[in-house]
XYZ file of C-alpha atoms in Angstrom:
109
model
C -13.910 -2.209 24.599
C -10.835 -0.970 22.815
C -10.288 -1.017 19.064
C -7.715 -3.779 19.452
C -10.252 -5.977 21.235
C -12.862 -5.364 18.518
C -10.306 -6.235 15.835
C -9.335 -9.466 17.580
C -13.002 -10.367 18.025
C -13.764 -9.684 14.354
C -10.807 -11.809 13.221
C -11.902 -14.646 15.519
C -15.479 -14.510 14.192
C -14.347 -14.519 10.563
C -11.993 -17.420 11.265
C -14.738 -19.361 13.047
C -17.115 -18.729 10.152
C -14.545 -19.930 7.619
C -13.845 -23.019 9.728
C -17.571 -23.792 10.025
C -18.093 -23.322 6.274
C -15.167 -25.624 5.467
C -16.236 -28.378 7.868
C -19.909 -28.291 6.871
C -19.060 -28.528 3.158
C -16.299 -31.149 3.166
C -18.389 -33.734 1.320
C -19.767 -31.269 -1.227
C -18.037 -31.500 -4.580
C -18.525 -29.212 -7.552
C -17.315 -29.316 -11.134
C -15.171 -26.448 -12.403
C -15.011 -26.001 -16.180
C -11.800 -24.184 -17.137
C -12.520 -24.269 -20.874
C -9.738 -26.658 -21.805
C -10.400 -29.115 -18.957
C -13.005 -29.864 -16.311
C -12.163 -30.449 -12.672
C -14.716 -32.710 -10.975
C -15.547 -33.107 -7.278
C -13.613 -30.043 -6.130
C -14.591 -29.179 -2.533
C -16.696 -26.035 -2.181
C -14.359 -24.752 0.530
C -11.413 -25.042 -1.892
C -13.370 -23.072 -4.511
C -14.179 -20.371 -1.948
C -10.569 -20.204 -0.779
C -9.342 -20.082 -4.386
C -11.730 -17.211 -5.112
C -10.459 -15.388 -2.046
C -6.825 -15.803 -3.127
C -7.669 -14.734 -6.698
C -9.362 -11.594 -5.343
C -6.302 -10.816 -3.227
C -4.031 -11.129 -6.256
C -6.258 -8.860 -8.355
C -6.282 -6.213 -5.614
C -2.499 -6.421 -5.209
C -1.996 -5.840 -8.939
C -4.490 -2.958 -8.942
C -2.895 -1.495 -5.806
C 0.614 -1.675 -7.253
C -0.545 0.113 -10.401
C -2.224 2.839 -8.350
C 0.755 3.149 -6.003
C 3.213 3.542 -8.882
C 0.973 6.199 -10.438
C 0.859 8.194 -7.183
C 4.628 7.845 -6.723
C 5.228 9.139 -10.260
C 2.999 12.162 -9.603
C 4.734 12.914 -6.285
C 8.195 12.493 -7.824
C 7.435 15.026 -10.592
C 5.878 17.422 -8.078
C 8.948 17.167 -5.842
C 11.260 17.800 -8.803
C 9.241 20.877 -9.802
C 9.332 22.227 -6.237
C 13.081 21.625 -6.012
C 13.620 23.526 -9.270
C 11.515 26.435 -7.993
C 13.426 26.531 -4.703
C 16.774 26.585 -6.483
C 15.657 29.556 -8.540
C 13.954 31.583 -5.802
C 15.864 30.714 -2.629
C 19.438 31.360 -3.725
C 20.458 34.979 -4.122
C 23.830 35.036 -5.850
C 24.123 38.820 -5.474
C 23.911 38.721 -1.684
C 26.698 40.455 0.201
C 27.617 40.407 3.856
C 25.747 43.098 5.757
C 28.380 43.300 8.442
C 31.734 43.003 6.723
C 33.673 43.421 9.959
C 32.215 40.334 11.702
C 32.813 36.645 11.201
C 30.041 34.035 11.179
C 29.872 33.728 14.971
C 29.151 37.446 15.320
C 32.572 38.281 16.754
C 34.334 41.344 15.482
C 37.270 40.751 13.146
C 40.270 43.019 13.535
């Protein structure tokens, strides 16, 4: 089986498991104490889905922070390399080796 088939199968199994969990726990209600208020009879599947979404948001924030840090490091490294290339690659004292030829290699009279 190809990797694409395995991925599709894994997604289908996870979806089926989530569907089964949600349907088997529709009548189950839990109380969620938020500190300033208490939510009663919240479905377990809603709590699980809310936890999943909260985890996604936390990972997005952590990923953005990490991504910006890496971009900053790469930007400074690129600027340093560009400065080094400007200093070492350009020879302002260079003269034409063949003064009698133009750029195409043809002789100038």
